[in-house]
Amino acid sequence: MNGAQLRTTIIGFLGTFAILGLLLYLVGVEGFVQELRHADTEAVALIVVVTIGWLAAWGFGLRTVLDVLGVDVSFVKSFFILNGAMFSNNITPFGQAGGEPVTALLISKVADTEYERGLAAIASVDSLNFVPSIVLALGGAAFYATQTSFGRRLRLATAAIVVLSIAVPFAGFFGWRNRNALRRAIARVLAPILRLVTRVAPVDVSLSRETLETRVGEFFDSIERVATNRRGLALALVASTAGWVCQMVALWLAFAAIGSPVPFAVLLFVVPVGAIAGITPLPGGAGGIEAVLVGLLSSLPGAGVSTGTAFAAVIIFRGAIYWVPVTIGGGVVSVVGVDSV
């Protein structure tokens, strides 16, 4: 990580601490500490187990995509690669968008494959993970529409889901239909940038426009292989859905741990919507995700929890979802040493 990246990450974490501190101030320190103090330790331990189940499911999805691309990796290796990917996402601003280049480098080194293929693999996994989250969120929203009237927060959250469910597929379809023009545009923009980086930094990353067009074309070819493999798509989508369900179970257990269980159906809507906040310019979306989750949970009529209770449960939940992959993935990145590639 260079100086600019380090400064950006530090600023991002300061923003995270500021948001979490503000939430803690609003819900009250004493009540929050009391909720955590009485948390069931066995339930908390089970949350960690379920979190590992989530990572295993998405690791299987990554293995499936790599297999479609002709890259043979074991399930164990794909599990650790996935954790390395989550580590990169969680320490860089803008979540997955910030961590994907490092993740692709990790995949290319661990799986001994081209960088473009690694980038195509992680981009495909991220795209496939988007599908079940939107379906589950829309299903949850439809369920609540039949049970109660939506307040302002819920209407905004539902509107965001609907917009994303339309905008993202449309953008992907438009980009794919115009992939040749997009390939040339990417090469035209990147070539001078890489030449400038080579002049100011002690690395040689200069590539001709023709070479860049070829490598971007290989990336699109890999995406096409994944998109046209029905068996691979089905397996990856099932694995992704299982991972999302594990996250929902983890949050349900967090509420159970503090003695305030909520209906599981609530989490069909809440967890995917909270994940949308991962696009904020904060490391792994930390701070933003917590704020969205607390806001939704405390305003959902079906949840029936106070802001303080929601905050305590979310902190337990996010403590596992954020720090388990950071701990495992940090070890993976340290051993592999992607910075040395």
PDB file of N, CA, C and O in Angstrom, residues 159-227:
ATOM      1  N   ALA A 159     -37.011   1.986  -2.717  1.00  0.00           N
ATOM      2  CA  ALA A 159     -36.743   2.684  -3.975  1.00  0.00           C
ATOM      3  C   ALA A 159     -35.308   2.442  -4.429  1.00  0.00           C
ATOM      4  O   ALA A 159     -35.048   2.242  -5.626  1.00  0.00           O
ATOM      5  N   ALA A 160     -34.352   2.446  -3.479  1.00  0.00           N
ATOM      6  CA  ALA A 160     -32.954   2.191  -3.823  1.00  0.00           C
ATOM      7  C   ALA A 160     -32.772   0.793  -4.402  1.00  0.00           C
ATOM      8  O   ALA A 160     -32.037   0.592  -5.374  1.00  0.00           O
ATOM      9  N   ILE A 161     -33.468  -0.185  -3.824  1.00  0.00           N
ATOM     10  CA  ILE A 161     -33.380  -1.563  -4.325  1.00  0.00           C
ATOM     11  C   ILE A 161     -33.943  -1.653  -5.742  1.00  0.00           C
ATOM     12  O   ILE A 161     -33.350  -2.276  -6.630  1.00  0.00           O
ATOM     13  N   VAL A 162     -35.099  -1.042  -5.961  1.00  0.00           N
ATOM     14  CA  VAL A 162     -35.726  -1.092  -7.281  1.00  0.00           C
ATOM     15  C   VAL A 162     -34.834  -0.432  -8.324  1.00  0.00           C
ATOM     16  O   VAL A 162     -34.638  -0.957  -9.432  1.00  0.00           O
ATOM     17  N   VAL A 163     -34.261   0.730  -7.972  1.00  0.00           N
ATOM     18  CA  VAL A 163     -33.380   1.426  -8.911  1.00  0.00           C
ATOM     19  C   VAL A 163     -32.169   0.564  -9.246  1.00  0.00           C
ATOM     20  O   VAL A 163     -31.777   0.432 -10.418  1.00  0.00           O
ATOM     21  N   LEU A 164     -31.560  -0.035  -8.236  1.00  0.00           N
ATOM     22  CA  LEU A 164     -30.396  -0.890  -8.473  1.00  0.00           C
ATOM     23  C   LEU A 164     -30.753  -2.110  -9.303  1.00  0.00           C
ATOM     24  O   LEU A 164     -29.978  -2.525 -10.181  1.00  0.00           O
ATOM     25  N   SER A 165     -31.923  -2.702  -9.035  1.00  0.00           N
ATOM     26  CA  SER A 165     -32.322  -3.904  -9.772  1.00  0.00           C
ATOM     27  C   SER A 165     -32.541  -3.613 -11.258  1.00  0.00           C
ATOM     28  O   SER A 165     -32.488  -4.526 -12.085  1.00  0.00           O
ATOM     29  N   ILE A 166     -32.777  -2.344 -11.591  1.00  0.00           N
ATOM     30  CA  ILE A 166     -32.952  -1.950 -12.994  1.00  0.00           C
ATOM     31  C   ILE A 166     -31.652  -1.403 -13.574  1.00  0.00           C
ATOM     32  O   ILE A 166     -31.231  -1.787 -14.677  1.00  0.00           O
ATOM     33  N   ALA A 167     -30.980  -0.523 -12.815  1.00  0.00           N
ATOM     34  CA  ALA A 167     -29.817   0.186 -13.341  1.00  0.00           C
ATOM     35  C   ALA A 167     -28.614  -0.727 -13.572  1.00  0.00           C
ATOM     36  O   ALA A 167     -27.940  -0.635 -14.597  1.00  0.00           O
ATOM     37  N   VAL A 168     -28.341  -1.608 -12.611  1.00  0.00           N
ATOM     38  CA  VAL A 168     -27.148  -2.457 -12.730  1.00  0.00           C
ATOM     39  C   VAL A 168     -27.244  -3.410 -13.919  1.00  0.00           C
ATOM     40  O   VAL A 168     -26.302  -3.488 -14.727  1.00  0.00           O
ATOM     41  N   PRO A 169     -28.338  -4.176 -14.079  1.00  0.00           N
ATOM     42  CA  PRO A 169     -28.432  -5.028 -15.271  1.00  0.00           C
ATOM     43  C   PRO A 169     -28.391  -4.230 -16.575  1.00  0.00           C
ATOM     44  O   PRO A 169     -27.790  -4.677 -17.559  1.00  0.00           O
ATOM     45  N   PHE A 170     -29.033  -3.052 -16.586  1.00  0.00           N
ATOM     46  CA  PHE A 170     -29.026  -2.235 -17.798  1.00  0.00           C
ATOM     47  C   PHE A 170     -27.607  -1.787 -18.135  1.00  0.00           C
ATOM     48  O   PHE A 170     -27.184  -1.849 -19.300  1.00  0.00           O
ATOM     49  N   ALA A 171     -26.857  -1.327 -17.110  1.00  0.00           N
ATOM     50  CA  ALA A 171     -25.483  -0.897 -17.344  1.00  0.00           C
ATOM     51  C   ALA A 171     -24.616  -2.059 -17.834  1.00  0.00           C
ATOM     52  O   ALA A 171     -23.791  -1.900 -18.737  1.00  0.00           O
ATOM     53  N   GLY A 172     -24.822  -3.248 -17.225  1.00  0.00           N
ATOM     54  CA  GLY A 172     -24.059  -4.413 -17.662  1.00  0.00           C
ATOM     55  C   GLY A 172     -24.380  -4.797 -19.089  1.00  0.00           C
ATOM     56  O   GLY A 172     -23.482  -5.105 -19.885  1.00  0.00           O
ATOM     57  N   PHE A 173     -25.669  -4.772 -19.448  1.00  0.00           N
ATOM     58  CA  PHE A 173     -26.083  -5.113 -20.813  1.00  0.00           C
ATOM     59  C   PHE A 173     -25.544  -4.105 -21.814  1.00  0.00           C
ATOM     60  O   PHE A 173     -25.016  -4.481 -22.876  1.00  0.00           O
ATOM     61  N   PHE A 174     -25.627  -2.818 -21.479  1.00  0.00           N
ATOM     62  CA  PHE A 174     -25.135  -1.777 -22.382  1.00  0.00           C
ATOM     63  C   PHE A 174     -23.624  -1.897 -22.575  1.00  0.00           C
ATOM     64  O   PHE A 174     -23.122  -1.784 -23.700  1.00  0.00           O
ATOM     65  N   GLY A 175     -22.899  -2.143 -21.461  1.00  0.00           N
ATOM     66  CA  GLY A 175     -21.454  -2.285 -21.564  1.00  0.00           C
ATOM     67  C   GLY A 175     -21.061  -3.499 -22.387  1.00  0.00           C
ATOM     68  O   GLY A 175     -20.103  -3.452 -23.167  1.00  0.00           O
ATOM     69  N   TRP A 176     -21.822  -4.592 -22.235  1.00  0.00           N
ATOM     70  CA  TRP A 176     -21.509  -5.811 -22.984  1.00  0.00           C
ATOM     71  C   TRP A 176     -21.780  -5.634 -24.483  1.00  0.00           C
ATOM     72  O   TRP A 176     -20.983  -6.069 -25.316  1.00  0.00           O
ATOM     73  N   ARG A 177     -22.882  -4.997 -24.808  1.00  0.00           N
ATOM     74  CA  ARG A 177     -23.204  -4.768 -26.223  1.00  0.00           C
ATOM     75  C   ARG A 177     -22.171  -3.874 -26.890  1.00  0.00           C
ATOM     76  O   ARG A 177     -21.943  -3.972 -28.105  1.00  0.00           O
ATOM     77  N   ASN A 178     -21.540  -3.003 -26.112  1.00  0.00           N
ATOM     78  CA  ASN A 178     -20.553  -2.070 -26.655  1.00  0.00           C
ATOM     79  C   ASN A 178     -19.145  -2.397 -26.144  1.00  0.00           C
ATOM     80  O   ASN A 178     -18.324  -1.504 -25.959  1.00  0.00           O
ATOM     81  N   ARG A 179     -18.870  -3.685 -25.922  1.00  0.00           N
ATOM     82  CA  ARG A 179     -17.601  -4.071 -25.304  1.00  0.00           C
ATOM     83  C   ARG A 179     -16.388  -3.755 -26.175  1.00  0.00           C
ATOM     84  O   ARG A 179     -15.313  -3.470 -25.651  1.00  0.00           O
ATOM     85  N   ASN A 180     -16.539  -3.800 -27.486  1.00  0.00           N
ATOM     86  CA  ASN A 180     -15.386  -3.487 -28.337  1.00  0.00           C
ATOM     87  C   ASN A 180     -15.003  -2.020 -28.212  1.00  0.00           C
ATOM     88  O   ASN A 180     -13.820  -1.679 -28.080  1.00  0.00           O
ATOM     89  N   ALA A 181     -16.009  -1.148 -28.245  1.00  0.00           N
ATOM     90  CA  ALA A 181     -15.732   0.277 -28.065  1.00  0.00           C
ATOM     91  C   ALA A 181     -15.217   0.543 -26.655  1.00  0.00           C
ATOM     92  O   ALA A 181     -14.309   1.365 -26.454  1.00  0.00           O
ATOM     93  N   LEU A 182     -15.771  -0.173 -25.663  1.00  0.00           N
ATOM     94  CA  LEU A 182     -15.329  -0.006 -24.282  1.00  0.00           C
ATOM     95  C   LEU A 182     -13.884  -0.468 -24.119  1.00  0.00           C
ATOM     96  O   LEU A 182     -13.103   0.159 -23.408  1.00  0.00           O
ATOM     97  N   ARG A 183     -13.528  -1.559 -24.775  1.00  0.00           N
ATOM     98  CA  ARG A 183     -12.157  -2.068 -24.708  1.00  0.00           C
ATOM     99  C   ARG A 183     -11.178  -1.035 -25.248  1.00  0.00           C
ATOM    100  O   ARG A 183     -10.136  -0.766 -24.654  1.00  0.00           O
ATOM    101  N   ARG A 184     -11.521  -0.425 -26.391  1.00  0.00           N
ATOM    102  CA  ARG A 184     -10.635   0.598 -26.972  1.00  0.00           C
ATOM    103  C   ARG A 184     -10.549   1.830 -26.088  1.00  0.00           C
ATOM    104  O   ARG A 184      -9.476   2.426 -25.921  1.00  0.00           O
ATOM    105  N   ALA A 185     -11.681   2.206 -25.486  1.00  0.00           N
ATOM    106  CA  ALA A 185     -11.693   3.385 -24.617  1.00  0.00           C
ATOM    107  C   ALA A 185     -10.840   3.160 -23.372  1.00  0.00           C
ATOM    108  O   ALA A 185     -10.086   4.049 -22.953  1.00  0.00           O
ATOM    109  N   ILE A 186     -10.951   1.967 -22.770  1.00  0.00           N
ATOM    110  CA  ILE A 186     -10.146   1.653 -21.586  1.00  0.00           C
ATOM    111  C   ILE A 186      -8.669   1.694 -21.920  1.00  0.00           C
ATOM    112  O   ILE A 186      -7.859   2.253 -21.177  1.00  0.00           O
ATOM    113  N   ALA A 187      -8.291   1.101 -23.046  1.00  0.00           N
ATOM    114  CA  ALA A 187      -6.883   1.090 -23.451  1.00  0.00           C
ATOM    115  C   ALA A 187      -6.379   2.510 -23.726  1.00  0.00           C
ATOM    116  O   ALA A 187      -5.256   2.863 -23.352  1.00  0.00           O
ATOM    117  N   ARG A 188      -7.220   3.340 -24.347  1.00  0.00           N
ATOM    118  CA  ARG A 188      -6.825   4.707 -24.668  1.00  0.00           C
ATOM    119  C   ARG A 188      -6.606   5.534 -23.397  1.00  0.00           C
ATOM    120  O   ARG A 188      -5.697   6.366 -23.332  1.00  0.00           O
ATOM    121  N   VAL A 189      -7.406   5.282 -22.371  1.00  0.00           N
ATOM    122  CA  VAL A 189      -7.275   6.026 -21.116  1.00  0.00           C
ATOM    123  C   VAL A 189      -6.127   5.500 -20.267  1.00  0.00           C
ATOM    124  O   VAL A 189      -5.352   6.270 -19.681  1.00  0.00           O
ATOM    125  N   LEU A 190      -5.981   4.168 -20.202  1.00  0.00           N
ATOM    126  CA  LEU A 190      -4.996   3.577 -19.305  1.00  0.00           C
ATOM    127  C   LEU A 190      -3.558   3.713 -19.790  1.00  0.00           C
ATOM    128  O   LEU A 190      -2.639   3.868 -18.980  1.00  0.00           O
ATOM    129  N   ALA A 191      -3.338   3.649 -21.088  1.00  0.00           N
ATOM    130  CA  ALA A 191      -1.967   3.657 -21.617  1.00  0.00           C
ATOM    131  C   ALA A 191      -1.158   4.867 -21.136  1.00  0.00           C
ATOM    132  O   ALA A 191      -0.043   4.705 -20.605  1.00  0.00           O
ATOM    133  N   PRO A 192      -1.645   6.108 -21.291  1.00  0.00           N
ATOM    134  CA  PRO A 192      -0.857   7.255 -20.804  1.00  0.00           C
ATOM    135  C   PRO A 192      -0.724   7.292 -19.287  1.00  0.00           C
ATOM    136  O   PRO A 192       0.288   7.737 -18.756  1.00  0.00           O
ATOM    137  N   ILE A 193      -1.759   6.795 -18.569  1.00  0.00           N
ATOM    138  CA  ILE A 193      -1.684   6.770 -17.103  1.00  0.00           C
ATOM    139  C   ILE A 193      -0.572   5.839 -16.645  1.00  0.00           C
ATOM    140  O   ILE A 193       0.229   6.172 -15.758  1.00  0.00           O
ATOM    141  N   LEU A 194      -0.492   4.656 -17.254  1.00  0.00           N
ATOM    142  CA  LEU A 194       0.551   3.699 -16.881  1.00  0.00           C
ATOM    143  C   LEU A 194       1.939   4.215 -17.236  1.00  0.00           C
ATOM    144  O   LEU A 194       2.902   3.974 -16.506  1.00  0.00           O
ATOM    145  N   ARG A 195       2.056   4.937 -18.355  1.00  0.00           N
ATOM    146  CA  ARG A 195       3.358   5.531 -18.706  1.00  0.00           C
ATOM    147  C   ARG A 195       3.768   6.562 -17.669  1.00  0.00           C
ATOM    148  O   ARG A 195       4.948   6.654 -17.284  1.00  0.00           O
ATOM    149  N   LEU A 196       2.805   7.357 -17.193  1.00  0.00           N
ATOM    150  CA  LEU A 196       3.096   8.353 -16.169  1.00  0.00           C
ATOM    151  C   LEU A 196       3.516   7.683 -14.867  1.00  0.00           C
ATOM    152  O   LEU A 196       4.474   8.114 -14.215  1.00  0.00           O
ATOM    153  N   VAL A 197       2.822   6.607 -14.477  1.00  0.00           N
ATOM    154  CA  VAL A 197       3.174   5.883 -13.258  1.00  0.00           C
ATOM    155  C   VAL A 197       4.593   5.341 -13.351  1.00  0.00           C
ATOM    156  O   VAL A 197       5.365   5.392 -12.391  1.00  0.00           O
ATOM    157  N   THR A 198       4.965   4.838 -14.518  1.00  0.00           N
ATOM    158  CA  THR A 198       6.315   4.287 -14.711  1.00  0.00           C
ATOM    159  C   THR A 198       7.382   5.357 -14.546  1.00  0.00           C
ATOM    160  O   THR A 198       8.471   5.095 -14.024  1.00  0.00           O
ATOM    161  N   ARG A 199       7.056   6.601 -14.959  1.00  0.00           N
ATOM    162  CA  ARG A 199       8.035   7.686 -14.842  1.00  0.00           C
ATOM    163  C   ARG A 199       8.221   8.172 -13.417  1.00  0.00           C
ATOM    164  O   ARG A 199       9.316   8.575 -13.023  1.00  0.00           O
ATOM    165  N   VAL A 200       7.147   8.146 -12.613  1.00  0.00           N
ATOM    166  CA  VAL A 200       7.213   8.723 -11.270  1.00  0.00           C
ATOM    167  C   VAL A 200       7.402   7.678 -10.175  1.00  0.00           C
ATOM    168  O   VAL A 200       7.675   8.027  -9.030  1.00  0.00           O
ATOM    169  N   ALA A 201       7.234   6.396 -10.491  1.00  0.00           N
ATOM    170  CA  ALA A 201       7.366   5.333  -9.488  1.00  0.00           C
ATOM    171  C   ALA A 201       8.379   4.299  -9.962  1.00  0.00           C
ATOM    172  O   ALA A 201       8.565   4.112 -11.171  1.00  0.00           O
ATOM    173  N   PRO A 202       9.046   3.634  -9.021  1.00  0.00           N
ATOM    174  CA  PRO A 202      10.077   2.647  -9.376  1.00  0.00           C
ATOM    175  C   PRO A 202       9.491   1.306  -9.810  1.00  0.00           C
ATOM    176  O   PRO A 202       9.871   0.244  -9.330  1.00  0.00           O
ATOM    177  N   VAL A 203       8.490   1.335 -10.710  1.00  0.00           N
ATOM    178  CA  VAL A 203       7.893   0.113 -11.234  1.00  0.00           C
ATOM    179  C   VAL A 203       7.704   0.268 -12.734  1.00  0.00           C
ATOM    180  O   VAL A 203       7.541   1.385 -13.239  1.00  0.00           O
ATOM    181  N   ASP A 204       7.721  -0.840 -13.439  1.00  0.00           N
ATOM    182  CA  ASP A 204       7.524  -0.813 -14.882  1.00  0.00           C
ATOM    183  C   ASP A 204       6.166  -1.396 -15.207  1.00  0.00           C
ATOM    184  O   ASP A 204       5.993  -2.610 -15.268  1.00  0.00           O
ATOM    185  N   VAL A 205       5.172  -0.536 -15.354  1.00  0.00           N
ATOM    186  CA  VAL A 205       3.817  -0.992 -15.677  1.00  0.00           C
ATOM    187  C   VAL A 205       3.353  -0.403 -17.005  1.00  0.00           C
ATOM    188  O   VAL A 205       2.175  -0.405 -17.318  1.00  0.00           O
ATOM    189  N   SER A 206       4.314   0.100 -17.775  1.00  0.00           N
ATOM    190  CA  SER A 206       3.960   0.710 -19.048  1.00  0.00           C
ATOM    191  C   SER A 206       3.577  -0.360 -20.063  1.00  0.00           C
ATOM    192  O   SER A 206       4.304  -1.333 -20.271  1.00  0.00           O
ATOM    193  N   LEU A 207       2.422  -0.186 -20.702  1.00  0.00           N
ATOM    194  CA  LEU A 207       1.948  -1.118 -21.722  1.00  0.00           C
ATOM    195  C   LEU A 207       1.446  -0.317 -22.913  1.00  0.00           C
ATOM    196  O   LEU A 207       0.878   0.766 -22.757  1.00  0.00           O
ATOM    197  N   SER A 208       1.654  -0.849 -24.107  1.00  0.00           N
ATOM    198  CA  SER A 208       1.160  -0.169 -25.297  1.00  0.00           C
ATOM    199  C   SER A 208      -0.354  -0.260 -25.355  1.00  0.00           C
ATOM    200  O   SER A 208      -0.976  -1.116 -24.712  1.00  0.00           O
ATOM    201  N   ARG A 209      -0.952   0.624 -26.142  1.00  0.00           N
ATOM    202  CA  ARG A 209      -2.402   0.602 -26.275  1.00  0.00           C
ATOM    203  C   ARG A 209      -2.873  -0.727 -26.862  1.00  0.00           C
ATOM    204  O   ARG A 209      -3.896  -1.281 -26.449  1.00  0.00           O
ATOM    205  N   GLU A 210      -2.107  -1.272 -27.835  1.00  0.00           N
ATOM    206  CA  GLU A 210      -2.479  -2.543 -28.456  1.00  0.00           C
ATOM    207  C   GLU A 210      -2.453  -3.680 -27.432  1.00  0.00           C
ATOM    208  O   GLU A 210      -3.361  -4.538 -27.405  1.00  0.00           O
ATOM    209  N   THR A 211      -1.426  -3.694 -26.573  1.00  0.00           N
ATOM    210  CA  THR A 211      -1.335  -4.737 -25.551  1.00  0.00           C
ATOM    211  C   THR A 211      -2.483  -4.619 -24.566  1.00  0.00           C
ATOM    212  O   THR A 211      -3.077  -5.624 -24.157  1.00  0.00           O
ATOM    213  N   LEU A 212      -2.803  -3.381 -24.193  1.00  0.00           N
ATOM    214  CA  LEU A 212      -3.908  -3.173 -23.262  1.00  0.00           C
ATOM    215  C   LEU A 212      -5.233  -3.632 -23.870  1.00  0.00           C
ATOM    216  O   LEU A 212      -6.051  -4.261 -23.193  1.00  0.00           O
ATOM    217  N   GLU A 213      -5.435  -3.329 -25.164  1.00  0.00           N
ATOM    218  CA  GLU A 213      -6.669  -3.772 -25.811  1.00  0.00           C
ATOM    219  C   GLU A 213      -6.773  -5.291 -25.802  1.00  0.00           C
ATOM    220  O   GLU A 213      -7.853  -5.854 -25.579  1.00  0.00           O
ATOM    221  N   THR A 214      -5.656  -5.955 -26.036  1.00  0.00           N
ATOM    222  CA  THR A 214      -5.646  -7.418 -26.038  1.00  0.00           C
ATOM    223  C   THR A 214      -5.994  -7.967 -24.659  1.00  0.00           C
ATOM    224  O   THR A 214      -6.804  -8.896 -24.529  1.00  0.00           O
ATOM    225  N   ARG A 215      -5.402  -7.373 -23.623  1.00  0.00           N
ATOM    226  CA  ARG A 215      -5.633  -7.879 -22.269  1.00  0.00           C
ATOM    227  C   ARG A 215      -7.049  -7.577 -21.791  1.00  0.00           C
ATOM    228  O   ARG A 215      -7.670  -8.398 -21.103  1.00  0.00           O
ATOM    229  N   VAL A 216      -7.588  -6.425 -22.148  1.00  0.00           N
ATOM    230  CA  VAL A 216      -8.981  -6.122 -21.809  1.00  0.00           C
ATOM    231  C   VAL A 216      -9.915  -7.062 -22.565  1.00  0.00           C
ATOM    232  O   VAL A 216     -10.930  -7.525 -22.032  1.00  0.00           O
ATOM    233  N   GLY A 217      -9.556  -7.381 -23.811  1.00  0.00           N
ATOM    234  CA  GLY A 217     -10.344  -8.337 -24.586  1.00  0.00           C
ATOM    235  C   GLY A 217     -10.346  -9.711 -23.942  1.00  0.00           C
ATOM    236  O   GLY A 217     -11.378 -10.404 -23.928  1.00  0.00           O
ATOM    237  N   GLU A 218      -9.205 -10.125 -23.379  1.00  0.00           N
ATOM    238  CA  GLU A 218      -9.138 -11.411 -22.675  1.00  0.00           C
ATOM    239  C   GLU A 218     -10.040 -11.399 -21.439  1.00  0.00           C
ATOM    240  O   GLU A 218     -10.654 -12.413 -21.087  1.00  0.00           O
ATOM    241  N   PHE A 219     -10.118 -10.242 -20.781  1.00  0.00           N
ATOM    242  CA  PHE A 219     -11.010 -10.098 -19.625  1.00  0.00           C
ATOM    243  C   PHE A 219     -12.468 -10.308 -20.045  1.00  0.00           C
ATOM    244  O   PHE A 219     -13.214 -11.065 -19.414  1.00  0.00           O
ATOM    245  N   PHE A 220     -12.882  -9.670 -21.139  1.00  0.00           N
ATOM    246  CA  PHE A 220     -14.253  -9.818 -21.622  1.00  0.00           C
ATOM    247  C   PHE A 220     -14.531 -11.254 -22.071  1.00  0.00           C
ATOM    248  O   PHE A 220     -15.636 -11.779 -21.877  1.00  0.00           O
ATOM    249  N   ASP A 221     -13.534 -11.904 -22.676  1.00  0.00           N
ATOM    250  CA  ASP A 221     -13.705 -13.301 -23.090  1.00  0.00           C
ATOM    251  C   ASP A 221     -13.955 -14.199 -21.878  1.00  0.00           C
ATOM    252  O   ASP A 221     -14.773 -15.129 -21.929  1.00  0.00           O
ATOM    253  N   SER A 222     -13.236 -13.926 -20.790  1.00  0.00           N
ATOM    254  CA  SER A 222     -13.424 -14.714 -19.564  1.00  0.00           C
ATOM    255  C   SER A 222     -14.816 -14.496 -18.983  1.00  0.00           C
ATOM    256  O   SER A 222     -15.471 -15.446 -18.522  1.00  0.00           O
ATOM    257  N   ILE A 223     -15.276 -13.251 -19.001  1.00  0.00           N
ATOM    258  CA  ILE A 223     -16.629 -12.951 -18.524  1.00  0.00           C
ATOM    259  C   ILE A 223     -17.663 -13.708 -19.348  1.00  0.00           C
ATOM    260  O   ILE A 223     -18.635 -14.272 -18.814  1.00  0.00           O
ATOM    261  N   GLU A 224     -17.447 -13.760 -20.654  1.00  0.00           N
ATOM    262  CA  GLU A 224     -18.388 -14.458 -21.531  1.00  0.00           C
ATOM    263  C   GLU A 224     -18.418 -15.951 -21.214  1.00  0.00           C
ATOM    264  O   GLU A 224     -19.491 -16.579 -21.238  1.00  0.00           O
ATOM    265  N   ARG A 225     -17.268 -16.542 -20.922  1.00  0.00           N
ATOM    266  CA  ARG A 225     -17.225 -17.966 -20.584  1.00  0.00           C
ATOM    267  C   ARG A 225     -18.060 -18.254 -19.338  1.00  0.00           C
ATOM    268  O   ARG A 225     -18.773 -19.259 -19.280  1.00  0.00           O
ATOM    269  N   VAL A 226     -17.978 -17.376 -18.358  1.00  0.00           N
ATOM    270  CA  VAL A 226     -18.758 -17.571 -17.142  1.00  0.00           C
ATOM    271  C   VAL A 226     -20.252 -17.395 -17.424  1.00  0.00           C
ATOM    272  O   VAL A 226     -21.089 -18.189 -16.981  1.00  0.00           O
ATOM    273  N   ALA A 227     -20.595 -16.364 -18.188  1.00  0.00           N
ATOM    274  CA  ALA A 227     -21.998 -16.036 -18.440  1.00  0.00           C
ATOM    275  C   ALA A 227     -22.712 -17.089 -19.271  1.00  0.00           C
ATOM    276  O   ALA A 227     -23.945 -17.209 -19.199  1.00  0.00           O
TER     277      ALA A 227
END
